[in-house]
mmCIF file of C-alpha atoms in Angstrom:
data_model
loop_
_atom_site.group_PDB
_atom_site.id
_atom_site.type_symbol
_atom_site.label_atom_id
_atom_site.label_comp_id
_atom_site.label_asym_id
_atom_site.label_seq_id
_atom_site.Cartn_x
_atom_site.Cartn_y
_atom_site.Cartn_z
ATOM 1 C CA MET A 1255 -16.448 117.175 36.985
ATOM 2 C CA ALA A 1256 -14.605 118.630 39.966
ATOM 3 C CA SER A 1257 -15.830 115.914 42.320
ATOM 4 C CA PRO A 1258 -17.472 112.454 42.121
ATOM 5 C CA CYS A 1259 -21.117 112.605 41.029
ATOM 6 C CA SER A 1260 -23.723 111.621 43.622
ATOM 7 C CA ALA A 1261 -27.141 112.636 42.199
ATOM 8 C CA MET A 1262 -28.708 113.696 38.914
ATOM 9 C CA ALA A 1263 -31.953 115.155 37.556
ATOM 10 C CA TYR A 1264 -32.882 115.431 33.883
ATOM 11 C CA HIS A 1265 -35.665 117.679 32.612
ATOM 12 C CA HIS A 1266 -36.900 116.173 29.355
ATOM 13 C CA ASP A 1267 -38.684 119.158 27.800
ATOM 14 C CA SER A 1268 -35.858 121.667 28.302
ATOM 15 C CA ARG A 1269 -33.060 119.052 27.989
ATOM 16 C CA ARG A 1270 -31.391 120.367 31.134
ATOM 17 C CA ILE A 1271 -29.275 118.142 33.366
ATOM 18 C CA PHE A 1272 -28.441 118.932 36.994
ATOM 19 C CA VAL A 1273 -25.639 116.889 38.539
ATOM 20 C CA GLY A 1274 -24.933 116.834 42.269
ATOM 21 C CA GLN A 1275 -21.447 116.083 43.539
ATOM 22 C CA ASP A 1276 -19.674 114.875 46.655
ATOM 23 C CA ASN A 1277 -18.325 118.387 47.273
ATOM 24 C CA GLY A 1278 -21.874 119.761 47.627
ATOM 25 C CA ALA A 1279 -22.044 121.620 44.304
ATOM 26 C CA VAL A 1280 -24.744 121.160 41.671
ATOM 27 C CA MET A 1281 -23.701 121.663 38.034
ATOM 28 C CA GLU A 1282 -26.174 122.448 35.252
ATOM 29 C CA PHE A 1283 -25.727 121.396 31.622
ATOM 30 C CA HIS A 1284 -27.829 121.761 28.489
ATOM 31 C CA VAL A 1285 -28.007 118.826 26.079
ATOM 32 C CA SER A 1286 -28.074 119.545 22.352
ATOM 33 C CA GLU A 1287 -31.093 118.527 20.282
ATOM 34 C CA ASP A 1288 -29.237 115.597 18.688
ATOM 35 C CA PHE A 1289 -27.903 114.503 22.120
ATOM 36 C CA ASN A 1290 -24.311 114.656 20.836
ATOM 37 C CA LYS A 1291 -23.177 117.637 22.872
ATOM 38 C CA MET A 1292 -23.564 118.894 26.430
ATOM 39 C CA ASN A 1293 -22.920 122.555 27.250
ATOM 40 C CA PHE A 1294 -22.026 123.710 30.764
ATOM 41 C CA ILE A 1295 -24.394 126.406 32.099
ATOM 42 C CA LYS A 1296 -23.478 127.173 35.718
ATOM 43 C CA THR A 1297 -22.518 125.785 39.105
ATOM 44 C CA TYR A 1298 -24.745 126.136 42.160
ATOM 45 C CA PRO A 1299 -23.047 126.135 45.620
ATOM 46 C CA ALA A 1300 -25.996 124.267 47.118
ATOM 47 C CA HIS A 1301 -24.379 122.247 49.936
ATOM 48 C CA GLN A 1302 -21.278 121.781 52.057
ATOM 49 C CA ASN A 1303 -21.308 117.981 51.689
ATOM 50 C CA ARG A 1304 -22.503 115.253 49.307
ATOM 51 C CA VAL A 1305 -25.691 116.013 47.346
ATOM 52 C CA SER A 1306 -28.196 113.191 47.850
ATOM 53 C CA ALA A 1307 -31.141 114.218 45.607
ATOM 54 C CA ILE A 1308 -32.077 116.901 43.058
ATOM 55 C CA ILE A 1309 -35.393 118.088 41.601
ATOM 56 C CA PHE A 1310 -35.821 120.874 39.010
ATOM 57 C CA SER A 1311 -39.027 122.933 38.832
ATOM 58 C CA LEU A 1312 -39.402 124.705 35.473
ATOM 59 C CA ALA A 1313 -42.440 126.723 36.619
ATOM 60 C CA THR A 1314 -40.540 128.428 39.440
ATOM 61 C CA GLU A 1315 -37.046 128.015 37.926
ATOM 62 C CA TRP A 1316 -35.856 126.401 41.152
ATOM 63 C CA VAL A 1317 -33.313 123.638 41.600
ATOM 64 C CA ILE A 1318 -34.152 121.906 44.884
ATOM 65 C CA SER A 1319 -31.649 119.566 46.499
ATOM 66 C CA THR A 1320 -30.872 117.676 49.689
ATOM 67 C CA GLY A 1321 -27.469 116.842 51.072
ATOM 68 C CA TYR A 1322 -25.375 115.232 53.764
ATOM 69 C CA ASP A 1323 -24.870 118.676 55.322
ATOM 70 C CA LYS A 1324 -28.294 118.021 56.904
ATOM 71 C CA CYS A 1325 -30.219 120.517 54.799
ATOM 72 C CA VAL A 1326 -32.541 121.047 51.865
ATOM 73 C CA SER A 1327 -31.795 124.055 49.673
ATOM 74 C CA TRP A 1328 -33.552 125.718 46.770
ATOM 75 C CA MET A 1329 -31.755 128.000 44.343
ATOM 76 C CA CYS A 1330 -32.862 130.228 41.466
ATOM 77 C CA THR A 1331 -31.691 128.881 38.116
ATOM 78 C CA ARG A 1332 -31.993 132.344 36.512
ATOM 79 C CA SER A 1333 -29.671 134.164 38.903
ATOM 80 C CA GLY A 1334 -27.874 131.222 40.499
ATOM 81 C CA ASN A 1335 -28.624 132.709 43.925
ATOM 82 C CA MET A 1336 -29.572 130.756 47.042
ATOM 83 C CA LEU A 1337 -33.250 131.322 47.874
ATOM 84 C CA GLY A 1338 -33.544 129.334 51.069
ATOM 85 C CA ARG A 1339 -32.287 126.505 53.270
ATOM 86 C CA HIS A 1340 -33.808 124.363 55.980
ATOM 87 C CA PHE A 1341 -31.693 122.268 58.334
ATOM 88 C CA PHE A 1342 -32.475 118.904 59.923
ATOM 89 C CA THR A 1343 -30.942 116.964 62.808
ATOM 90 C CA SER A 1344 -29.461 114.297 60.513
ATOM 91 C CA TRP A 1345 -28.395 113.776 56.904
ATOM 92 C CA ALA A 1346 -31.113 114.525 54.353
ATOM 93 C CA SER A 1347 -31.173 111.389 52.205
ATOM 94 C CA CYS A 1348 -34.044 111.688 49.692
ATOM 95 C CA LEU A 1349 -36.494 114.191 48.234
ATOM 96 C CA GLN A 1350 -39.864 114.435 46.523
ATOM 97 C CA TYR A 1351 -41.715 117.579 45.424
ATOM 98 C CA ASP A 1352 -45.299 118.510 44.597
ATOM 99 C CA PHE A 1353 -45.082 121.030 41.763
ATOM 100 C CA ASP A 1354 -48.617 122.411 42.197
ATOM 101 C CA THR A 1355 -48.472 123.172 45.922
ATOM 102 C CA GLN A 1356 -44.679 123.625 46.294
ATOM 103 C CA TYR A 1357 -44.610 121.056 49.087
ATOM 104 C CA ALA A 1358 -41.285 119.248 49.562
ATOM 105 C CA PHE A 1359 -40.974 115.844 51.256
ATOM 106 C CA VAL A 1360 -37.530 115.243 52.753
ATOM 107 C CA GLY A 1361 -36.477 111.876 54.197
ATOM 108 C CA ASP A 1362 -33.512 111.747 56.547
ATOM 109 C CA CYS A 1363 -31.185 109.252 58.195
ATOM 110 C CA SER A 1364 -33.039 109.405 61.521
ATOM 111 C CA GLY A 1365 -36.053 107.719 59.908
ATOM 112 C CA GLN A 1366 -38.207 110.842 59.733
ATOM 113 C CA ILE A 1367 -39.898 112.530 56.771
ATOM 114 C CA THR A 1368 -40.431 116.293 56.949
ATOM 115 C CA LEU A 1369 -43.135 118.010 54.892
ATOM 116 C CA LEU A 1370 -42.138 121.576 54.004
ATOM 117 C CA LYS A 1371 -43.963 124.374 52.203
ATOM 118 C CA LEU A 1372 -41.346 126.182 50.110
ATOM 119 C CA GLU A 1373 -41.686 129.909 49.407
ATOM 120 C CA GLN A 1374 -39.497 132.317 47.460
ATOM 121 C CA ASN A 1375 -37.181 133.108 50.371
ATOM 122 C CA THR A 1376 -38.521 131.060 53.261
ATOM 123 C CA CYS A 1377 -40.255 127.810 54.170
ATOM 124 C CA SER A 1378 -42.561 126.452 56.839
ATOM 125 C CA VAL A 1379 -42.684 122.987 58.400
ATOM 126 C CA ILE A 1380 -46.132 121.461 57.861
ATOM 127 C CA THR A 1381 -45.609 118.170 59.687
ATOM 128 C CA THR A 1382 -43.099 115.437 60.477
ATOM 129 C CA LEU A 1383 -43.891 111.808 59.640
ATOM 130 C CA LYS A 1384 -42.445 109.196 61.988
ATOM 131 C CA GLY A 1385 -42.740 105.448 61.411
ATOM 132 C CA HIS A 1386 -39.463 103.972 60.208
ATOM 133 C CA GLU A 1387 -36.858 102.440 62.511
ATOM 134 C CA GLY A 1388 -34.016 103.055 60.059
ATOM 135 C CA SER A 1389 -32.790 105.668 57.584
ATOM 136 C CA VAL A 1390 -35.300 106.703 54.923
ATOM 137 C CA THR A 1391 -33.633 105.635 51.675
ATOM 138 C CA CYS A 1392 -36.233 106.517 49.022
ATOM 139 C CA LEU A 1393 -39.507 108.383 48.519
ATOM 140 C CA TRP A 1394 -42.213 108.396 45.854
ATOM 141 C CA TRP A 1395 -44.986 110.982 45.652
ATOM 142 C CA ASP A 1396 -48.184 110.401 43.671
ATOM 143 C CA PRO A 1397 -49.788 113.831 43.155
ATOM 144 C CA ILE A 1398 -53.050 112.419 41.778
ATOM 145 C CA GLN A 1399 -54.050 110.245 44.736
ATOM 146 C CA ARG A 1400 -51.847 112.312 47.058
ATOM 147 C CA LEU A 1401 -50.057 109.276 48.430
ATOM 148 C CA LEU A 1402 -46.489 109.290 49.710
ATOM 149 C CA PHE A 1403 -44.485 106.054 49.760
ATOM 150 C CA SER A 1404 -41.273 105.709 51.747
ATOM 151 C CA GLY A 1405 -38.696 102.942 51.850
ATOM 152 C CA ALA A 1406 -36.054 102.558 54.520
ATOM 153 C CA SER A 1407 -33.052 100.626 55.767
ATOM 154 C CA ASP A 1408 -35.391 98.769 58.169
ATOM 155 C CA ASN A 1409 -36.458 96.798 55.032
ATOM 156 C CA SER A 1410 -40.004 98.207 55.198
ATOM 157 C CA ILE A 1411 -42.230 100.452 53.099
ATOM 158 C CA ILE A 1412 -44.869 102.821 54.463
ATOM 159 C CA MET A 1413 -47.727 104.364 52.490
ATOM 160 C CA TRP A 1414 -48.765 107.742 53.921
ATOM 161 C CA ASP A 1415 -52.243 108.906 52.905
ATOM 162 C CA ILE A 1416 -51.486 112.645 52.747
ATOM 163 C CA GLY A 1417 -54.674 113.522 50.844
ATOM 164 C CA GLY A 1418 -56.947 111.680 53.274
ATOM 165 C CA ARG A 1419 -55.916 114.039 56.116
ATOM 166 C CA LYS A 1420 -56.654 111.332 58.707
ATOM 167 C CA GLY A 1421 -53.119 110.127 59.378
ATOM 168 C CA ARG A 1422 -53.774 106.775 57.672
ATOM 169 C CA THR A 1423 -50.641 104.692 57.109
ATOM 170 C CA LEU A 1424 -50.084 101.247 55.631
ATOM 171 C CA LEU A 1425 -47.044 99.102 56.376
ATOM 172 C CA LEU A 1426 -45.582 96.815 53.692
ATOM 173 C CA GLN A 1427 -42.986 94.216 54.698
ATOM 174 C CA GLY A 1428 -41.671 91.906 52.002
ATOM 175 C CA HIS A 1429 -37.987 92.717 51.528
ATOM 176 C CA HIS A 1430 -34.989 91.064 53.197
ATOM 177 C CA ASP A 1431 -32.697 94.091 52.801
ATOM 178 C CA LYS A 1432 -32.989 97.876 52.680
ATOM 179 C CA VAL A 1433 -35.428 99.295 50.154
ATOM 180 C CA GLN A 1434 -33.554 101.331 47.549
ATOM 181 C CA SER A 1435 -36.162 102.528 45.023
ATOM 182 C CA LEU A 1436 -39.920 102.921 44.664
ATOM 183 C CA CYS A 1437 -42.317 103.624 41.810
ATOM 184 C CA TYR A 1438 -46.110 103.804 42.074
ATOM 185 C CA LEU A 1439 -48.089 102.973 38.914
ATOM 186 C CA GLN A 1440 -51.205 105.100 39.265
ATOM 187 C CA LEU A 1441 -53.207 103.515 36.447
ATOM 188 C CA THR A 1442 -52.849 99.949 37.709
ATOM 189 C CA ARG A 1443 -52.606 100.873 41.424
ATOM 190 C CA GLN A 1444 -49.409 98.899 41.840
ATOM 191 C CA LEU A 1445 -46.252 99.758 43.741
ATOM 192 C CA VAL A 1446 -42.892 98.496 42.472
ATOM 193 C CA SER A 1447 -40.068 98.345 45.006
ATOM 194 C CA CYS A 1448 -36.448 97.211 44.779
ATOM 195 C CA SER A 1449 -34.037 96.310 47.560
ATOM 196 C CA SER A 1450 -30.255 96.207 47.730
ATOM 197 C CA ASP A 1451 -30.159 92.389 47.753
ATOM 198 C CA GLY A 1452 -31.799 92.320 44.303
ATOM 199 C CA GLY A 1453 -35.364 91.720 45.438
ATOM 200 C CA ILE A 1454 -38.108 93.235 43.277
ATOM 201 C CA ALA A 1455 -41.650 93.384 44.651
ATOM 202 C CA VAL A 1456 -44.871 94.378 42.888
ATOM 203 C CA TRP A 1457 -47.539 95.290 45.448
ATOM 204 C CA ASN A 1458 -51.242 95.274 44.663
ATOM 205 C CA MET A 1459 -52.537 98.535 46.158
ATOM 206 C CA ASP A 1460 -55.983 98.205 44.550
ATOM 207 C CA VAL A 1461 -57.273 96.129 47.478
ATOM 208 C CA SER A 1462 -58.673 96.968 50.879
ATOM 209 C CA ARG A 1463 -55.762 96.877 53.331
ATOM 210 C CA GLU A 1464 -55.693 97.191 57.114
ATOM 211 C CA GLU A 1465 -53.491 99.485 59.154
ATOM 212 C CA ALA A 1466 -50.994 97.789 61.436
ATOM 213 C CA PRO A 1467 -51.973 98.465 65.070
ATOM 214 C CA GLN A 1468 -50.007 100.563 67.513
ATOM 215 C CA TRP A 1469 -48.157 98.359 69.982
ATOM 216 C CA LEU A 1470 -49.738 98.430 73.425
ATOM 217 C CA GLU A 1471 -47.687 98.614 76.613
ATOM 218 C CA SER A 1472 -48.444 96.595 79.723
ATOM 219 C CA ASP A 1473 -46.668 95.369 82.861
ATOM 220 C CA SER A 1474 -48.107 91.879 82.392
ATOM 221 C CA CYS A 1475 -49.214 89.636 79.543
ATOM 222 C CA GLN A 1476 -52.565 90.829 78.238
ATOM 223 C CA LYS A 1477 -53.596 87.213 77.638
ATOM 224 C CA CYS A 1478 -52.496 85.152 80.663
ATOM 225 C CA GLU A 1479 -51.689 88.104 83.002
ATOM 226 C CA GLN A 1480 -48.253 86.716 83.890
ATOM 227 C CA PRO A 1481 -45.891 89.580 84.908
ATOM 228 C CA PHE A 1482 -43.120 90.833 82.649
ATOM 229 C CA PHE A 1483 -39.603 90.843 84.102
ATOM 230 C CA TRP A 1484 -39.676 94.525 85.162
ATOM 231 C CA ASN A 1485 -42.920 94.093 87.133
ATOM 232 C CA ILE A 1486 -41.181 93.461 90.471
ATOM 233 C CA LYS A 1487 -44.294 93.878 92.610
ATOM 234 C CA GLN A 1488 -46.408 91.291 90.771
ATOM 235 C CA MET A 1489 -43.445 88.907 90.589
ATOM 236 C CA TRP A 1490 -43.051 89.183 94.388
ATOM 237 C CA ASP A 1491 -46.775 88.869 95.083
ATOM 238 C CA THR A 1492 -47.242 85.806 92.873
ATOM 239 C CA LYS A 1493 -43.815 84.274 93.560
ATOM 240 C CA THR A 1494 -43.193 83.845 89.822
ATOM 241 C CA LEU A 1495 -40.372 84.764 87.473
ATOM 242 C CA GLY A 1496 -40.931 87.652 85.089
ATOM 243 C CA LEU A 1497 -41.376 86.966 81.374
ATOM 244 C CA ARG A 1498 -40.102 88.730 78.296
ATOM 245 C CA GLN A 1499 -42.544 91.042 76.505
ATOM 246 C CA HIS A 1500 -43.553 90.477 72.868
ATOM 247 C CA HIS A 1501 -46.224 92.029 70.667
ATOM 248 C CA CYS A 1502 -48.840 90.481 68.414
ATOM 249 C CA ARG A 1503 -48.500 92.037 64.970
ATOM 250 C CA LYS A 1504 -52.241 91.679 64.268
ATOM 251 C CA CYS A 1505 -53.830 93.132 67.423
ATOM 252 C CA GLY A 1506 -50.851 94.959 68.937
ATOM 253 C CA GLN A 1507 -51.317 93.493 72.419
ATOM 254 C CA ALA A 1508 -48.376 92.926 74.746
ATOM 255 C CA VAL A 1509 -48.038 89.169 75.212
ATOM 256 C CA CYS A 1510 -45.590 86.607 76.564
ATOM 257 C CA GLY A 1511 -43.802 84.018 74.434
ATOM 258 C CA LYS A 1512 -46.137 81.207 75.494
ATOM 259 C CA CYS A 1513 -49.235 83.142 74.386
ATOM 260 C CA SER A 1514 -47.632 84.077 71.034
ATOM 261 C CA SER A 1515 -45.914 80.866 70.000
ATOM 262 C CA LYS A 1516 -47.348 80.818 66.459
ATOM 263 C CA ARG A 1517 -46.309 82.651 63.304
ATOM 264 C CA SER A 1518 -48.369 83.615 60.272
ATOM 265 C CA THR A 1519 -48.358 85.814 57.208
ATOM 266 C CA TYR A 1520 -51.087 88.449 57.046
ATOM 267 C CA PRO A 1521 -50.792 90.235 53.690
ATOM 268 C CA VAL A 1522 -53.863 92.448 54.175
ATOM 269 C CA MET A 1523 -51.825 94.213 56.889
ATOM 270 C CA GLY A 1524 -48.671 94.178 54.754
ATOM 271 C CA PHE A 1525 -46.979 91.185 56.385
ATOM 272 C CA GLU A 1526 -45.837 89.012 53.486
ATOM 273 C CA PHE A 1527 -43.421 87.202 55.832
ATOM 274 C CA GLN A 1528 -44.454 85.118 58.799
ATOM 275 C CA VAL A 1529 -44.631 87.303 61.912
ATOM 276 C CA ARG A 1530 -45.452 86.762 65.582
ATOM 277 C CA VAL A 1531 -49.173 86.683 66.383
ATOM 278 C CA CYS A 1532 -50.980 85.770 69.582
ATOM 279 C CA ASP A 1533 -52.789 82.438 69.689
ATOM 280 C CA SER A 1534 -56.277 83.958 69.442
ATOM 281 C CA CYS A 1535 -55.334 86.069 66.407
ATOM 282 C CA TYR A 1536 -53.719 83.040 64.778
ATOM 283 C CA ASP A 1537 -56.974 81.111 65.133
ATOM 284 C CA SER A 1538 -58.921 84.032 63.625
ATOM 285 C CA ILE A 1539 -56.788 84.152 60.440
ATOM 286 C CA LYS A 1540 -58.392 82.130 57.665
ATOM 287 C CA ASP A 1541 -56.516 80.418 54.844
ATOM 288 C CA GLU A 1542 -57.748 82.993 52.328
ATOM 289 C CA ASP A 1543 -56.367 85.753 54.591
ATOM 290 C CA ARG A 1544 -52.884 84.354 53.961
ATOM 291 C CA THR A 1545 -53.113 84.832 50.169
ATOM 292 C CA SER A 1546 -50.245 87.042 49.057
ATOM 293 C CA LEU A 1547 -51.069 90.538 47.770
ATOM 294 C CA ALA A 1548 -47.673 91.004 46.097
ATOM 295 C CA THR A 1549 -45.441 89.206 43.642
ATOM 296 C CA PHE A 1550 -41.712 88.835 44.258
ATOM 297 C CA HIS A 1551 -38.925 88.559 41.705
ATOM 298 C CA GLU A 1552 -35.166 88.105 41.883
ATOM 299 C CA GLY A 1553 -33.104 90.825 40.222
ATOM 300 C CA LYS A 1554 -29.894 88.816 40.668
ATOM 301 C CA HIS A 1555 -27.770 91.891 41.271
ATOM 302 C CA ASN A 1556 -27.298 94.443 44.038
ATOM 303 C CA ILE A 1557 -29.840 97.106 43.075
ATOM 304 C CA SER A 1558 -28.938 100.654 44.061
ATOM 305 C CA HIS A 1559 -31.376 102.548 41.818
ATOM 306 C CA MET A 1560 -34.460 101.898 39.702
ATOM 307 C CA SER A 1561 -36.331 103.961 37.130
ATOM 308 C CA MET A 1562 -39.448 103.155 35.111
ATOM 309 C CA ASP A 1563 -40.714 104.188 31.707
ATOM 310 C CA VAL A 1564 -44.397 103.521 32.290
ATOM 311 C CA ALA A 1565 -45.425 104.350 28.712
ATOM 312 C CA ARG A 1566 -43.175 101.648 27.262
ATOM 313 C CA GLY A 1567 -43.496 99.264 30.212
ATOM 314 C CA LEU A 1568 -39.775 99.168 30.876
ATOM 315 C CA MET A 1569 -37.825 99.265 34.114
ATOM 316 C CA VAL A 1570 -34.095 99.929 34.435
ATOM 317 C CA THR A 1571 -32.075 98.874 37.463
ATOM 318 C CA CYS A 1572 -28.426 99.568 38.196
ATOM 319 C CA GLY A 1573 -26.330 98.187 40.995
ATOM 320 C CA THR A 1574 -23.124 98.289 42.958
ATOM 321 C CA ASP A 1575 -22.025 95.284 40.868
ATOM 322 C CA ARG A 1576 -21.637 97.700 37.886
ATOM 323 C CA ILE A 1577 -24.477 96.053 35.999
ATOM 324 C CA VAL A 1578 -27.449 97.763 34.333
ATOM 325 C CA LYS A 1579 -30.505 95.653 33.574
ATOM 326 C CA ILE A 1580 -33.549 96.551 31.506
ATOM 327 C CA TRP A 1581 -36.765 94.771 32.467
ATOM 328 C CA ASP A 1582 -39.921 94.205 30.466
ATOM 329 C CA MET A 1583 -42.721 95.075 32.901
ATOM 330 C CA THR A 1584 -45.703 94.368 30.611
ATOM 331 C CA PRO A 1585 -47.621 92.880 32.228
ATOM 332 C CA VAL A 1586 -46.164 94.190 35.482
ATOM 333 C CA VAL A 1587 -46.941 91.033 37.430
ATOM 334 C CA GLY A 1588 -44.961 88.968 34.923
ATOM 335 C CA CYS A 1589 -41.531 90.561 35.161
ATOM 336 C CA SER A 1590 -39.087 89.111 32.677
ATOM 337 C CA LEU A 1591 -35.568 90.243 31.903
ATOM 338 C CA ALA A 1592 -35.476 91.768 28.435
ATOM 339 C CA THR A 1593 -31.845 92.738 28.288
ATOM 340 C CA GLY A 1594 -28.839 93.219 30.516
ATOM 341 C CA PHE A 1595 -25.329 94.459 30.086
ATOM 342 C CA SER A 1596 -22.233 95.026 32.149
ATOM 343 C CA PRO A 1597 -20.094 98.040 31.252
ATOM 344 C CA HIS A 1598 -16.310 97.659 31.131
#
């Protein structure tokens, strides 16, 4: 290769491999039937900087890719010509594609996800999804339930109900480091996520979950009505010092530290860790409401990528520690390491 490899896509039926590089090029190879030979086909000048993700569509003969030149491009694999490009305000970091509708989901380093409708020589922006406070690091699209899952460097996962058309989102917080890979198991309604610190989470999505509330803004505590520190007028009128503003994760109200002194998990809203809640919400949470809706496992290596073979119940993780591990995921909730090896 002319440059270090940064992304790869393999199409099983046609045995075609597309490899993205740091120099922005995508190279196509064809693997022989006995997998002992790989023939070079062509090079696509897709980007001006590192390629971050690649998807190949056999139906349209497109190779779609995102890169650190802040764009998504799609090129014709028959002619090798560029069909179209769309630019973003920050690096395009990950990509998913709906083959039936030709919708592309592009996550970027600003924390946004852009939904594009790709055409032969143009594209249109359908919507922009905003919810993460850090770079979007991975995406997973389920075309059957029409659910989009996104993981980010803010350690959180968001489920976007695209098919519901009501803007419904679910927040999942259970990782201590940035989320690197996602895989949704449609048959069992479970989401598998991996983070860079080696954490592996299996989320039960076959339960009724609640949306996290929007945080409310107020100039004074919505419980005790004490002014916050920027509310000069009320501070002067009441001759009191202003307080710092916090938010209850359950109701979203703006509260002071005294009125939100307790912490609690609330898995039905995606909070598997203890988070700040106001005193009244804490009293309303029952013991059964604190029952975890996910299982957590320790990968014991720095996971940078994960892939699953659902048919065989296997998961493969690789990491920056140069280790590849193969996991037995049957049953999924009882992850056990089947094999692991470290290349020289």
